[in-house]
Tab-separated table of C-alpha atoms in Angstrom:
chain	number	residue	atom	x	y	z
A	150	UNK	CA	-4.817	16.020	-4.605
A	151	UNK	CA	-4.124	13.367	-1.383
A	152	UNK	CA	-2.007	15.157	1.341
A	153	UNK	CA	1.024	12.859	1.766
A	154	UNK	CA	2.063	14.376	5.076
A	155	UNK	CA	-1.555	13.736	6.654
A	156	UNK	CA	-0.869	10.990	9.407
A	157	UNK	CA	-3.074	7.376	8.291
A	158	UNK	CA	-4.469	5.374	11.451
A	159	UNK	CA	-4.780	1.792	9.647
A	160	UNK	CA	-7.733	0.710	12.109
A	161	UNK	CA	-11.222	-0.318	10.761
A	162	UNK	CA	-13.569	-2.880	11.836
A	163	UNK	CA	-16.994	-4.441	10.944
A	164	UNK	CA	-19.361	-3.476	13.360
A	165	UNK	CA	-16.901	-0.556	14.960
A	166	UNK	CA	-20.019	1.800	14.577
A	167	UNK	CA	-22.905	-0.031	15.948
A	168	UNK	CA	-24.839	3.264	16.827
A	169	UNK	CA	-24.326	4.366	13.101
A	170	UNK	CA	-25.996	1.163	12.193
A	171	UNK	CA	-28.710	1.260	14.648
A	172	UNK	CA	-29.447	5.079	13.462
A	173	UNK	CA	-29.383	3.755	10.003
A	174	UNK	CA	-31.752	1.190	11.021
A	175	UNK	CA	-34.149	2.744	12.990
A	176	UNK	CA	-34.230	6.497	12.054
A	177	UNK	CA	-32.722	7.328	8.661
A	178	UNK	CA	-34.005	4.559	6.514
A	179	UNK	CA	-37.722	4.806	7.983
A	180	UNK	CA	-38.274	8.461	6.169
A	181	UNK	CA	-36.063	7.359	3.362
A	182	UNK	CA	-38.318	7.299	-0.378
A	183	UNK	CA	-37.611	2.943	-1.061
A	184	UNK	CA	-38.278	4.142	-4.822
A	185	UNK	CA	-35.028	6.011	-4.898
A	186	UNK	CA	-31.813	4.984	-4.847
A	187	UNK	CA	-29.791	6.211	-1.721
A	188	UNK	CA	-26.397	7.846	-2.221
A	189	UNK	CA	-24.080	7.489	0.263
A	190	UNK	CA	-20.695	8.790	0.900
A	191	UNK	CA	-18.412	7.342	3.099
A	192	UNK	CA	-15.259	9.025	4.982
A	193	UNK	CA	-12.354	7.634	5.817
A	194	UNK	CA	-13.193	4.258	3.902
A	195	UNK	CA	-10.087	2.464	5.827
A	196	UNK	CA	-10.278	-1.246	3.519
A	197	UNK	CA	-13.765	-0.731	2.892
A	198	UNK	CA	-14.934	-3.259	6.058
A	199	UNK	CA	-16.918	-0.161	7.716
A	200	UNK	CA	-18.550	0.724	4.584
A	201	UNK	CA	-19.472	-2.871	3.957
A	202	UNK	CA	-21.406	-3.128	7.146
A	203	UNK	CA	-23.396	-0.464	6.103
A	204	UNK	CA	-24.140	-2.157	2.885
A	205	UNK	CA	-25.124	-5.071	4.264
A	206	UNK	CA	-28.017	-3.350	6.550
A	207	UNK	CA	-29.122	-1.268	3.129
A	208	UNK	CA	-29.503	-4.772	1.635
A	209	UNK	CA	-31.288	-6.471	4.306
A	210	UNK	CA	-33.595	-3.271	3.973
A	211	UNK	CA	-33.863	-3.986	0.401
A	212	UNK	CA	-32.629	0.038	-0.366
A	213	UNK	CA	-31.116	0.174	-3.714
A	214	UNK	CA	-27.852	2.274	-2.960
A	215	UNK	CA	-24.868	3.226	-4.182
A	216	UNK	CA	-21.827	3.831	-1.400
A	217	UNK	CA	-18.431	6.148	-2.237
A	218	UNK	CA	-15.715	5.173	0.148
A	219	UNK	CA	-13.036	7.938	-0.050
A	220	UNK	CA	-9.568	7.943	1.841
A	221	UNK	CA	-6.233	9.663	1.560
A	222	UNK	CA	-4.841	6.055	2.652
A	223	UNK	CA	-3.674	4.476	-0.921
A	224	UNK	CA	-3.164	1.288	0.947
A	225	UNK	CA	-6.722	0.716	2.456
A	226	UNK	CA	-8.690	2.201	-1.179
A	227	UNK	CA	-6.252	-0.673	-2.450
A	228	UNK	CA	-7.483	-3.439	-0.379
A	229	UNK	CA	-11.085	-2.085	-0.564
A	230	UNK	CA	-10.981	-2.253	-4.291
A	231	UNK	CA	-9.868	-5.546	-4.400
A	232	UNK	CA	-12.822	-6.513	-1.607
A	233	UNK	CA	-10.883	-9.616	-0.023
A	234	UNK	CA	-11.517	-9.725	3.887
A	235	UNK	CA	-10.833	-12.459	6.054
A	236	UNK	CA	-12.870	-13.838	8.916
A	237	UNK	CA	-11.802	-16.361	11.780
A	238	UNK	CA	-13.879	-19.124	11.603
A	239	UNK	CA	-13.850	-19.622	15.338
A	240	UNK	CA	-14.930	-16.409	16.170
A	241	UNK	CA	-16.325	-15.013	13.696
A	242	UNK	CA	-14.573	-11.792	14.093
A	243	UNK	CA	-13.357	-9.992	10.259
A	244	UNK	CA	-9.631	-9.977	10.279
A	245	UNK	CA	-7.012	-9.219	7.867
A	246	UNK	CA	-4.020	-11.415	6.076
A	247	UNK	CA	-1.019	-11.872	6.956
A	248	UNK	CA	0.326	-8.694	5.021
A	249	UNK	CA	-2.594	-6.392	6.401
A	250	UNK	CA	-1.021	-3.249	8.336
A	251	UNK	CA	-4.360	-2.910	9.331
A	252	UNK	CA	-5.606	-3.901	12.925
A	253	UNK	CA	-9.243	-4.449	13.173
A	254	UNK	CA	-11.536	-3.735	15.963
A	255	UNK	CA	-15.068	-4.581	16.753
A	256	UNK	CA	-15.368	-6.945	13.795
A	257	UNK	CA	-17.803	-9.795	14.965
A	258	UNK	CA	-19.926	-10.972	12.072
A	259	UNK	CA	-23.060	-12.233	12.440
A	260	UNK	CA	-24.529	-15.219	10.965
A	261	UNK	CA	-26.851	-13.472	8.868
A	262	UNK	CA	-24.370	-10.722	7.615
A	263	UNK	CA	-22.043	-13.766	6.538
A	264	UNK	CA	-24.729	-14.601	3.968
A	265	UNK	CA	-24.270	-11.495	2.133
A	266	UNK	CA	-20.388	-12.691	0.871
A	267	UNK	CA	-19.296	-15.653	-0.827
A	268	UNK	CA	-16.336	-17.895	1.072
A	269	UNK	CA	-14.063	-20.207	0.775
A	270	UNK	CA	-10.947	-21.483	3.201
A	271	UNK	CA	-7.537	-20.067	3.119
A	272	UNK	CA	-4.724	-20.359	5.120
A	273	UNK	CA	-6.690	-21.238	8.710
A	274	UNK	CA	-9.517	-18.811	7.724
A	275	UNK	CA	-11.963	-18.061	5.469
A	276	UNK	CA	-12.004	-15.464	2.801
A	277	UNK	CA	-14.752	-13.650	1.994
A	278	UNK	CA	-15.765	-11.685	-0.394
A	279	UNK	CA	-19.181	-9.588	-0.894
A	280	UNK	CA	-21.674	-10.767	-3.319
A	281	UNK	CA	-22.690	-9.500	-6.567
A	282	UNK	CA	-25.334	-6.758	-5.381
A	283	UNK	CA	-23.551	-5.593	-2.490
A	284	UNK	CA	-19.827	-5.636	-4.513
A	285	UNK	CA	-21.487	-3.416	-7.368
A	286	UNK	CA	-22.836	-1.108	-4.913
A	287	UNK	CA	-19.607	0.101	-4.105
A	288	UNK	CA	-16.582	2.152	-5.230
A	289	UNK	CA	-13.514	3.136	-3.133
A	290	UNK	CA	-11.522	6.183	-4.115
A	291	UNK	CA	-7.888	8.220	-3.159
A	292	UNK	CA	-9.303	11.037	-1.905
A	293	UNK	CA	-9.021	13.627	0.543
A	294	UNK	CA	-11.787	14.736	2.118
A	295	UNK	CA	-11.330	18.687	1.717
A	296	UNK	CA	-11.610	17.658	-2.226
A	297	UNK	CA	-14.555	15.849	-1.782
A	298	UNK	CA	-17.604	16.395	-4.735
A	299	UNK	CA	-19.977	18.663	-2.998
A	300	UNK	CA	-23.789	18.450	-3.184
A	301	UNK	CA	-23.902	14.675	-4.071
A	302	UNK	CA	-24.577	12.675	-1.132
């Protein structure tokens, strides 16, 4: 059961963790069996951005994974769910529509990265969306983290 009096922060970003990243990168993944899949769980979720940065290093790394994005936020599981981001195609930097209560931080994407989603123009951008691997890697659920399934991840 979500806590509806629990204040929601509506700020996310694509590369807001870089050190998470690099840790993934360099430390985790190294001892990690590449004949399993890794289970990950990840908390807050925000609109799933954060959570698809870390899918796109597990891909590049060629990890077969499956990520849980949990969040008391109805709003952000929402847009994660439906997996629409936008990016500015001058900057690069993830962004969100013009309804997005969202404000995103740290969201440069990198060449590379942007050949893990499929996009097309809209509206002065470009929407993307993450490609079939990545996409079924991922589920987003309304959930608080006190009520979280233990022993899983």
């Amino acid at each position: 059961m979500v806590d509806k009096t629990k204040e929601v922060y509506r700020i996310t970003g694509y590369n807001r963790y870089p050190s998470l990243l690099n840790s993934l990168r360099e430390e985790a993944i190294p001892l990690f069996d590449k004949g399993k899949a890794l289970k990950v769980a990840s908390v807050p979720c925000a609109t799933g951005i954060e959570v698809l940065a870390v899918a796109v290093e597990l891909e590049k790394m060629v990890i077969n994974f499956s990520i849980d994005g949990f969040d008391i936020d109805e709003l952000g599981v929402e847009a994660a769910n439906k997996g629409e981001y936008f990016l500015n195609p001058v900057t690069g930097e993830v962004c969100g529509d013009k309804t997005s209560d969202y404000d995103y931080i740290d969201s440069n994407m990198s060449i590379q990265d942007r050949s893990f989603f499929d996009e097309e123009p809209y509206d002065n951008k470009v929407k993307i969306t993450p490609n079939g691997d990545i996409k079924s890697g991922m589920k987003f659920h309304v959930r608080d983290v006190e009520d979280l399934p233990k022993g899983q991840y």
